[in-house]
CSV table of C-alpha atoms and ligand atoms in Angstrom, one decimal:
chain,number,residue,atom,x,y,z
A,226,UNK,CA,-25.9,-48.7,-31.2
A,227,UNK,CA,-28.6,-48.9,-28.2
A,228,UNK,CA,-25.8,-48.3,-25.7
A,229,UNK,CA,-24.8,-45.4,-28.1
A,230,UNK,CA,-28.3,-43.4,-27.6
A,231,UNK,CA,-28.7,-44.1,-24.4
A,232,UNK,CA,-25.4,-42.4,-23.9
A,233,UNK,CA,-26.8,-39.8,-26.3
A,234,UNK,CA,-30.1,-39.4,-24.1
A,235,UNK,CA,-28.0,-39.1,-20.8
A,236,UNK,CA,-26.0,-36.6,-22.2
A,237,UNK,CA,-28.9,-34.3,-23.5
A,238,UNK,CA,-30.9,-35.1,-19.4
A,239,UNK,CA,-27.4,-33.7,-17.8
A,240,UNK,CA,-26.9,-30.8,-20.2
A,241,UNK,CA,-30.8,-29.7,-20.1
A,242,UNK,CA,-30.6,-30.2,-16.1
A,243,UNK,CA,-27.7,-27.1,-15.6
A,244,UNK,CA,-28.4,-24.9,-18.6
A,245,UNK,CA,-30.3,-22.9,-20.2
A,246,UNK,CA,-32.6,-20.6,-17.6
A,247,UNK,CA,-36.0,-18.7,-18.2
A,248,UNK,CA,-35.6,-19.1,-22.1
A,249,UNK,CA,-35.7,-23.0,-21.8
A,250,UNK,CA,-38.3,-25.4,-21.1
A,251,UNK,CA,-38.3,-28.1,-18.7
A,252,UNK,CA,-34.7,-26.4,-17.1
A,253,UNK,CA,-34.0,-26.3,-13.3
A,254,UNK,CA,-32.0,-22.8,-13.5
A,255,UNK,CA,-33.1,-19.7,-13.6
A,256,UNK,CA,-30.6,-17.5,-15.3
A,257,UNK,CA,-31.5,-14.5,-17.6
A,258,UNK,CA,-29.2,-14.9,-20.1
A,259,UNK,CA,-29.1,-18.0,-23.0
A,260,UNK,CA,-25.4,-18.6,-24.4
A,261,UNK,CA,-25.9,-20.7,-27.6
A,262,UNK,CA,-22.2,-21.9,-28.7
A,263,UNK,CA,-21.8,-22.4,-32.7
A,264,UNK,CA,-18.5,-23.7,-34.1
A,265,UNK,CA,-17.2,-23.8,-37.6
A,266,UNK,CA,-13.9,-24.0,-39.5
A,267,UNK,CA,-13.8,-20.6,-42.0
A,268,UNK,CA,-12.5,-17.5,-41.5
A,269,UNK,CA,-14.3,-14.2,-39.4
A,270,UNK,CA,-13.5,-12.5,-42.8
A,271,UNK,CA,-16.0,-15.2,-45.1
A,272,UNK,CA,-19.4,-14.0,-45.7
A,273,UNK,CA,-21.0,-17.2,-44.4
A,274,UNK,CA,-19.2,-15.9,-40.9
A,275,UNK,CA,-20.6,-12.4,-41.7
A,276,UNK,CA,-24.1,-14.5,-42.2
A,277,UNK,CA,-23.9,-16.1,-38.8
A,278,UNK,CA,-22.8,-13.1,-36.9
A,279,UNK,CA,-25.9,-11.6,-38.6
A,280,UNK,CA,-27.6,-14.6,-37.2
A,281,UNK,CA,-26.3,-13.6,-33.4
A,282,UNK,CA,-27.4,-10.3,-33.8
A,283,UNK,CA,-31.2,-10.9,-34.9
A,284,UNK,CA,-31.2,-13.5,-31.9
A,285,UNK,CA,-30.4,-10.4,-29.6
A,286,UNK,CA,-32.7,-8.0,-30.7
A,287,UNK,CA,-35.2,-10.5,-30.9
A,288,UNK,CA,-34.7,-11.5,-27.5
A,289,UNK,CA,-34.1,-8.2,-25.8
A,290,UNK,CA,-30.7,-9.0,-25.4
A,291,UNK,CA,-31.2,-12.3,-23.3
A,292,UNK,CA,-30.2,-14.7,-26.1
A,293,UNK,CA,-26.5,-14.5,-27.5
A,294,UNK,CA,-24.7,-16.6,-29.9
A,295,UNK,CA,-21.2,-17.1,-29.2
A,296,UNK,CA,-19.3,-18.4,-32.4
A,297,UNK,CA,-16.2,-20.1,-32.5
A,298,UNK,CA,-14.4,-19.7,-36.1
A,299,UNK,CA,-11.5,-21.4,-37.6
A,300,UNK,CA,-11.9,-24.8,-36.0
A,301,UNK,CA,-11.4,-23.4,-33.1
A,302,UNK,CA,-13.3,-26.7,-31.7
A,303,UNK,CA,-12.5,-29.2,-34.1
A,304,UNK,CA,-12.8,-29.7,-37.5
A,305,UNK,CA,-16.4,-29.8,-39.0
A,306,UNK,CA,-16.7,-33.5,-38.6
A,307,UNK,CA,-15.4,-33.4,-34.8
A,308,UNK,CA,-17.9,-30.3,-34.1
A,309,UNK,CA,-20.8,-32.2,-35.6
A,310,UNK,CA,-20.4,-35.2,-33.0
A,311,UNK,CA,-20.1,-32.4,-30.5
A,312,UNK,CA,-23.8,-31.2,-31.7
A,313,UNK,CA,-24.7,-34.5,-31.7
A,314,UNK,CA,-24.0,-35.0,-27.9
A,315,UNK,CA,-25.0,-31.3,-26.7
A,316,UNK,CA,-21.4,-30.6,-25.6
A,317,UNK,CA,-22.3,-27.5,-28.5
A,318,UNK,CA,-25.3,-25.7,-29.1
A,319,UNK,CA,-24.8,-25.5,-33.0
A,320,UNK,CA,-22.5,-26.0,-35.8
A,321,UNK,CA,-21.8,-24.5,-39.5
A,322,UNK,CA,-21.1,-27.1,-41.6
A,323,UNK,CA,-20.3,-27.8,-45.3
A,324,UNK,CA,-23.1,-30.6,-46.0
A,325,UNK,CA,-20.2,-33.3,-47.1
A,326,UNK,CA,-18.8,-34.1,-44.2
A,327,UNK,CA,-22.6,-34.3,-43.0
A,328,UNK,CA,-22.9,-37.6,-45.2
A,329,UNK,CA,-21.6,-39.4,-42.6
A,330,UNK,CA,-23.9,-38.5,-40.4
A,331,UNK,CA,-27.3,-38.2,-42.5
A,332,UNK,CA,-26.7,-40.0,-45.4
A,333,UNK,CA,-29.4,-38.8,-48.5
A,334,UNK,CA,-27.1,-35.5,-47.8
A,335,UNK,CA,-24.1,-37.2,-49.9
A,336,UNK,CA,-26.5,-35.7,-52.9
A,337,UNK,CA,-24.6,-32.8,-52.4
A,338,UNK,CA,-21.2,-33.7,-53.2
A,339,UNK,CA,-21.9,-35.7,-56.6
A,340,UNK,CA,-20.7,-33.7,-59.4
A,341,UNK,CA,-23.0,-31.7,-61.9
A,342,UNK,CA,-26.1,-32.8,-60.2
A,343,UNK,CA,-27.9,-29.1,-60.7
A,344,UNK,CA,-28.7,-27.6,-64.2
A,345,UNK,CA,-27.3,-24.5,-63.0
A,346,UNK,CA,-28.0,-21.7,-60.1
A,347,UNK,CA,-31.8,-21.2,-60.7
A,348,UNK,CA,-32.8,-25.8,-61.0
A,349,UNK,CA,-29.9,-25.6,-57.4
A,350,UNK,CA,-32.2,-22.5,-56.0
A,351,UNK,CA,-35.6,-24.6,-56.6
A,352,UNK,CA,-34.0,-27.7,-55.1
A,353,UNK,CA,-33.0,-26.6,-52.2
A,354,UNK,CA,-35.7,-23.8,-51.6
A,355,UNK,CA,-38.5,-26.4,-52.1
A,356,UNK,CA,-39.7,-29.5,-51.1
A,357,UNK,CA,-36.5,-31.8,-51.1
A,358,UNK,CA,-34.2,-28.7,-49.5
A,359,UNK,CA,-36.8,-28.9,-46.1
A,360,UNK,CA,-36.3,-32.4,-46.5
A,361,UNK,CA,-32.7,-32.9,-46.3
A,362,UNK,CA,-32.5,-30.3,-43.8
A,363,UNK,CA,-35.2,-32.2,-41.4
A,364,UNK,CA,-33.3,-35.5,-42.5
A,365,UNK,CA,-31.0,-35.3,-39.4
A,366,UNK,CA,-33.3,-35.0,-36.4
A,367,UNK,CA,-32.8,-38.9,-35.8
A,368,UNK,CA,-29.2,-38.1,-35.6
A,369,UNK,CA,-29.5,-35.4,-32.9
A,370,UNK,CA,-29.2,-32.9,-35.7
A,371,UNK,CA,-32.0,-30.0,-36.4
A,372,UNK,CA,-31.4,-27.9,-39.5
A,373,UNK,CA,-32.4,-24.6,-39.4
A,374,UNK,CA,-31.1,-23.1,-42.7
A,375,UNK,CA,-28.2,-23.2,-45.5
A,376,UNK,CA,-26.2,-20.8,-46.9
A,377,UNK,CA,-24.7,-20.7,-50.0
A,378,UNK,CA,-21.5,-22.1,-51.0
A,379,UNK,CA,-21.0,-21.3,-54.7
A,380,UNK,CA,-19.6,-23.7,-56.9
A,381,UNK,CA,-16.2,-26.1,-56.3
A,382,UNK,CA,-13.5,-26.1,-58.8
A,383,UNK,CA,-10.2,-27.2,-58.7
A,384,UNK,CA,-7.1,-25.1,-57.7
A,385,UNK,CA,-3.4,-26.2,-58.4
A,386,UNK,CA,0.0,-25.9,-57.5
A,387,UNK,CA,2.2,-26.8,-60.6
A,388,UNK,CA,0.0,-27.1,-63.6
A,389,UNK,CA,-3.6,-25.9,-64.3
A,390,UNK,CA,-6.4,-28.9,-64.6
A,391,UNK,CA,-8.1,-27.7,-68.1
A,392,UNK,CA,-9.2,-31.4,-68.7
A,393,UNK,CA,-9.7,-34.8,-65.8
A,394,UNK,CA,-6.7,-36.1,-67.5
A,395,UNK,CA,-4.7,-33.2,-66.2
A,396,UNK,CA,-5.6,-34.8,-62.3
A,397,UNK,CA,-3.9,-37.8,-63.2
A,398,UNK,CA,-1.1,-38.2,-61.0
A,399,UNK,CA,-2.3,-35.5,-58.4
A,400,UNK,CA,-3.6,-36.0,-54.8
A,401,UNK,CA,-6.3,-33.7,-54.6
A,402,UNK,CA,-7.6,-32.8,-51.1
A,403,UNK,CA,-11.0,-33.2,-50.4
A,404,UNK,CA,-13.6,-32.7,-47.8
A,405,UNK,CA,-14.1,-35.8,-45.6
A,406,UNK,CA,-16.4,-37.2,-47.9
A,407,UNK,CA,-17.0,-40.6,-49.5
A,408,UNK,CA,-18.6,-39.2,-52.2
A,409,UNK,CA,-15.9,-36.3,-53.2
A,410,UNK,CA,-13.6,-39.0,-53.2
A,411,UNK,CA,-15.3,-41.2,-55.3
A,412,UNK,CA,-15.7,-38.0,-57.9
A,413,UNK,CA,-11.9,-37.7,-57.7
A,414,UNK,CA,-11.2,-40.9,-58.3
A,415,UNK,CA,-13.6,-40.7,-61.6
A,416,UNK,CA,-12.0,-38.1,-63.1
A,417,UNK,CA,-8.6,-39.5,-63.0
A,418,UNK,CA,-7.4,-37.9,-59.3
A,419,UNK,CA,-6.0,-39.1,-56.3
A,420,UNK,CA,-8.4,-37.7,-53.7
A,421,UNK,CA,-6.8,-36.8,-49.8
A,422,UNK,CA,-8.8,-35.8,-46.7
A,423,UNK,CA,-7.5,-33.5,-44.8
A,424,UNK,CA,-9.4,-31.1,-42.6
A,425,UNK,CA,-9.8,-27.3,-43.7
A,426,UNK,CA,-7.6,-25.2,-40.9
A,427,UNK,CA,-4.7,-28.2,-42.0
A,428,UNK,CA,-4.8,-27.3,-45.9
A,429,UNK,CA,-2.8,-24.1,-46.0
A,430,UNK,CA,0.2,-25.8,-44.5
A,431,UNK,CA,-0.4,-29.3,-46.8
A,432,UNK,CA,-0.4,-27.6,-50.0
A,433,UNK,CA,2.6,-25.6,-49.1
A,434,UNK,CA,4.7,-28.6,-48.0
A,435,UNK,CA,3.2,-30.4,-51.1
A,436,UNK,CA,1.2,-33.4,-49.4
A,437,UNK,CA,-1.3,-32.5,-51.9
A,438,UNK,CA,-1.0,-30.7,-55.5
A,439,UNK,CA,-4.2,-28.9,-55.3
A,440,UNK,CA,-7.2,-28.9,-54.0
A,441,UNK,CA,-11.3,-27.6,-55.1
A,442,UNK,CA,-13.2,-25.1,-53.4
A,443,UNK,CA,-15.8,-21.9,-54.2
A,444,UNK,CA,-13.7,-18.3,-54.8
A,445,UNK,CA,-14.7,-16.7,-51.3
A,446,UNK,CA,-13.1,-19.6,-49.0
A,447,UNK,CA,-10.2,-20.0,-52.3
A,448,UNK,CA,-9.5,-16.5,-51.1
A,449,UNK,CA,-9.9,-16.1,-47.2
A,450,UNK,CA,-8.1,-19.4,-46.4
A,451,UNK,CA,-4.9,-18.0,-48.2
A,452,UNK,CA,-4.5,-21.0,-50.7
A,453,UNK,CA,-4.3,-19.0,-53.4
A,454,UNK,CA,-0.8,-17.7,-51.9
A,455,UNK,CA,0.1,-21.3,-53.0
A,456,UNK,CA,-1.9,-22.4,-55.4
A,457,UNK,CA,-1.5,-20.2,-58.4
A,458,UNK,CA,-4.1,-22.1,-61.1
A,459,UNK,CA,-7.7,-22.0,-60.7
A,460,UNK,CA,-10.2,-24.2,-62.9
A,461,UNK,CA,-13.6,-23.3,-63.0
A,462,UNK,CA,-14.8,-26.3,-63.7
A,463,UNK,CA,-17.3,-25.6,-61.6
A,464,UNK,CA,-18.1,-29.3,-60.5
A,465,UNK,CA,-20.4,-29.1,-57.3
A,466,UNK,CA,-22.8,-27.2,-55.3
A,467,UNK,CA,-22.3,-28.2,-52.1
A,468,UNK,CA,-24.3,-25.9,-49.5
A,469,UNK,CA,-23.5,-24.8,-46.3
A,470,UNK,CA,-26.0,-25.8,-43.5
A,471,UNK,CA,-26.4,-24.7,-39.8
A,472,UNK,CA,-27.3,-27.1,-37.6
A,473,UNK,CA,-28.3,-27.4,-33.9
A,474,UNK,CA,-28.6,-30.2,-31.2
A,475,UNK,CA,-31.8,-31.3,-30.8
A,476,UNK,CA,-31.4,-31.7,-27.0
A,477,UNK,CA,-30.6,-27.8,-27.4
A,478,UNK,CA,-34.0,-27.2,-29.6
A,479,UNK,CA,-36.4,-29.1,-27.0
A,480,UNK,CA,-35.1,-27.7,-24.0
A,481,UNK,CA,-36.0,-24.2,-26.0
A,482,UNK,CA,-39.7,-22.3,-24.8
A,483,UNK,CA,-41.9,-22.5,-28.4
A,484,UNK,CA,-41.3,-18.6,-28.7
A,485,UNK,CA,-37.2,-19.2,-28.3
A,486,UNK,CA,-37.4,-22.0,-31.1
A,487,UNK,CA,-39.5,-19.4,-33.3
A,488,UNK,CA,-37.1,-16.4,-32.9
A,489,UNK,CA,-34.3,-19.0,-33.7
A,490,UNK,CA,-35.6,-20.1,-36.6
A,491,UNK,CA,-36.7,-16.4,-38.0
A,492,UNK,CA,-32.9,-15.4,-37.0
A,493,UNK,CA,-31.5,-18.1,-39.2
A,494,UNK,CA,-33.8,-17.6,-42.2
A,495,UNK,CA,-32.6,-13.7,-42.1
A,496,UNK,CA,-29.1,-14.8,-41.7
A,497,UNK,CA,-29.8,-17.1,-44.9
A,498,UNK,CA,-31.3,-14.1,-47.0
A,499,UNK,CA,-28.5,-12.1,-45.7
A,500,UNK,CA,-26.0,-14.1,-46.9
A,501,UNK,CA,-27.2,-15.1,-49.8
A,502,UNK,CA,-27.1,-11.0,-51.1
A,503,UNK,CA,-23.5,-11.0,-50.0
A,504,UNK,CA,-22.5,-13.8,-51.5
A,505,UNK,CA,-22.7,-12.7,-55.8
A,506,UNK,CA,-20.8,-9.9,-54.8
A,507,UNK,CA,-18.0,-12.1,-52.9
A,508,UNK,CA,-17.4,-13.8,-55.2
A,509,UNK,CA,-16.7,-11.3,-57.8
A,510,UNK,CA,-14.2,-9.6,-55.7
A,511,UNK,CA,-12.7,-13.0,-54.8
A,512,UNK,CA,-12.0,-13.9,-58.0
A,513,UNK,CA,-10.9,-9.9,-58.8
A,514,UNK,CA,-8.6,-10.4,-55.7
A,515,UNK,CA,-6.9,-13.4,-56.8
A,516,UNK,CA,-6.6,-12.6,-59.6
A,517,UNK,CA,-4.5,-9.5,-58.6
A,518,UNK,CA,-2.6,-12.0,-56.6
A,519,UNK,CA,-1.2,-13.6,-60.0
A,520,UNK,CA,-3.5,-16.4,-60.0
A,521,UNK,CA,-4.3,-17.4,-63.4
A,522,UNK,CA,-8.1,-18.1,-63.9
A,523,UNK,CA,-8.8,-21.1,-66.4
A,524,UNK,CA,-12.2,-21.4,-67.5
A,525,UNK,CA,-12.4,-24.9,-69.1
A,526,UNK,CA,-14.7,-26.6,-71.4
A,527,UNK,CA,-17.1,-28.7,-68.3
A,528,UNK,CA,-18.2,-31.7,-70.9
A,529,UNK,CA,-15.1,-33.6,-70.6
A,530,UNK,CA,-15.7,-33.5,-66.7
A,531,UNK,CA,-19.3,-34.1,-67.0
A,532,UNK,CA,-18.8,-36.9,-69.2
A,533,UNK,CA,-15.4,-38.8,-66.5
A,534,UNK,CA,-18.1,-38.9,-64.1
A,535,UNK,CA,-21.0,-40.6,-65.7
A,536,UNK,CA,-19.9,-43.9,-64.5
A,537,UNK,CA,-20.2,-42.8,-60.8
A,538,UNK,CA,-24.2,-42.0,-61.2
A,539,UNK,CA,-24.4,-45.7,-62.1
A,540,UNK,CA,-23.2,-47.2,-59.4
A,541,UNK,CA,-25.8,-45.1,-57.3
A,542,UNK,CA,-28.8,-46.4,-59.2
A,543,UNK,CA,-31.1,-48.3,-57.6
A,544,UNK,CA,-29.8,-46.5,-54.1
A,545,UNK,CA,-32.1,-43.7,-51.6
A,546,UNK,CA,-29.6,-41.2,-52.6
A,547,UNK,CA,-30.0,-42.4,-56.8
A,548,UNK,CA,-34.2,-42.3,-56.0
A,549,UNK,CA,-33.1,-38.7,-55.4
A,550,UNK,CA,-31.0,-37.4,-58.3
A,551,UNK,CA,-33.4,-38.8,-60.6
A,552,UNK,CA,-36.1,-36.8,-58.3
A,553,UNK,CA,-33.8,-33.5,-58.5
A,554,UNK,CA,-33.5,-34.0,-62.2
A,555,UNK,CA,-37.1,-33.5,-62.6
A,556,UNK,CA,-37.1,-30.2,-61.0
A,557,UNK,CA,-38.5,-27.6,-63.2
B,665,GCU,C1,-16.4,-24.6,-48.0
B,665,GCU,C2,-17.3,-24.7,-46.8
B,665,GCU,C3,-16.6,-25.0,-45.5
B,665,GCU,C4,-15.8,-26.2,-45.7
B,665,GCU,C5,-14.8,-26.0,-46.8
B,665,GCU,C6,-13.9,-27.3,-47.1
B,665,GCU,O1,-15.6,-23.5,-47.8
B,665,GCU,O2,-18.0,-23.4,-46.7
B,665,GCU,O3,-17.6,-25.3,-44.6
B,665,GCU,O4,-15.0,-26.5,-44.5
B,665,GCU,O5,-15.5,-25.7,-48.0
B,665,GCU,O6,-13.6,-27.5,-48.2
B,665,GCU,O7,-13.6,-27.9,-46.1
């Protein structure tokens, strides 16, 4: 572990030693132009894309023009687990992750991916917009990992191949791909599934050659990744609400003058407000659009679900991440 950060530390030294120029603190060069690289996995078509490009262009104006944000879409480098390591180290500036595969990393964000933890939209809002929302997105910074904002991600629910999933026992016997998450697995597992990681960019391609039956996702990435060309049932059960987050390396951040690190942060809140108008209306033409596809849209009764996972919130009791559902429960 000690040899690990100090590996971490030298990293960050080197990188902040040839970067960043006028804009950055503490940085030999003196160049007039910061390039901040941001990966993710989803497509230039997604609203949360749309949100970060609105990001890139707030950072310019902002800036007068000496601040660009280059993104890097599709997994172009790596798959959201892979790019967060790279954020860890510096090798990236930033990274748009879904906050599952983050639970490896910072672990009270494994919240997000246990089933029918929010009320509905407005308790999710409150959450993440108050108190506990700044805290899970400071929660990384040990880690290497800043948060600046999140976006919305919608609601999962499962999508099929063969049969529609109107009730958990209809997952028995399916491998359902999930996001590289404990926890998703775990909520596969209790509600009768067989649950599969495979990274985003590979899941066109594993539904198609049937390594897994189905899969669970919100309508907008249901409908920009394709999967609806394969998958032809779609359950809103509506299980999760899993948010998206943007995240940037902290050796990044500190080398960053105070005024850099404000516009940065003002860029990404605009970029969440942004997004978060898009996104209703997304989500209504995704579901319109796949729908016209020849999708059939199941809406199915959620207590059966709600009741398969009960089970699962016990064996969290007693644990940080318990501490906090009961805390996110009390939400008013
Ligand atoms: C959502 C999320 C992505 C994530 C994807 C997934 O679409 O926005 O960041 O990669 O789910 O299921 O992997």
């Amino acid at each position: 572990m000690l040899k690990r950060r100090a590996f971490l530390r030298n990293a960050g030294s080197f990188l902040a030693a040839g970067c960043a120029g006028s804009l950055a603190s503490g940085c030999a060069r003196r160049s007039s132009r910061l390039v901040l690289r941001l990966g993710h996995g989803l497509d230039v078509s997604h609203p949360v894309h749309k949100a970060m490009e609105r990001m890139a262009e707030e950072l310019d104006v902002r800036s007068d023009h000496k601040i660009e944000v280059r993104i890097y879409p599709n997994e172009q480098l790596g798959a959201e687990r892979d790019l967060i390591e790279q954020v860890q180290l510096g090798a990236i500036d930033m990274v748009k992750t879904s906050t599952s595969p983050l639970e490896g990393f910072v672990p009270l964000t494994a919240i997000f991916s246990l089933p029918y933890v929010f009320r509905d939209e407005e308790h999710y809002w409150k959450t993440i917009q108050g108190p506990i929302g700044r805290r899970l997105l400071d929660a990384g910074e040990e880690q290497y990992l800043k948060g600046l904002c999140y976006y919305d991600a919608g609601s999962r629910s499962f999508y099929s191949k063969s049969r529609p999933i109107e009730k958990p026992a209809d997952l028995q016997g399916l491998k359902i791909r999930v996001q590289n998450s404990r926890t998703s697995m775990k909520m596969i597992e209790s509600m009768g599934g067989s649950p599969t990681p495979i990274p985003f960019g590979e899941l066109y391609t594993a539904l198609e050659q049937g390594v897994v039956d189905g899969a669970e996702n919100n309508p907008p990435s249901f409908h920009t990744s394709r999967h609806y060309e394969v998958c032809k049932y779609y359950s809103l059960d509506e299980h999760s609400r899993v948010p998206d987050i943007v995240l940037m390396s902290t050796f990044t951040w500190k080398r960053l003058s105070q005024s850099v690190q404000q516009w940065v942060a003002e860029a990404a809140e605009v970029s969440a407000e942004f997004q978060r108008e898009l996104w209703g209306r997304k989500t209504t033409e995704a579901l319109e659009q796949v729908q016209a596809a020849g999708v059939r849209i199941i809406r199915p009764d959620k207590a059966p679900f709600q009741q398969a996972v009960q089970e699962l919130y016990r064996e969290y009791n007693g644990t940080p991440v318990g501490d906090l559902l009961a805390e996110i429960s009390r939400v008013k």
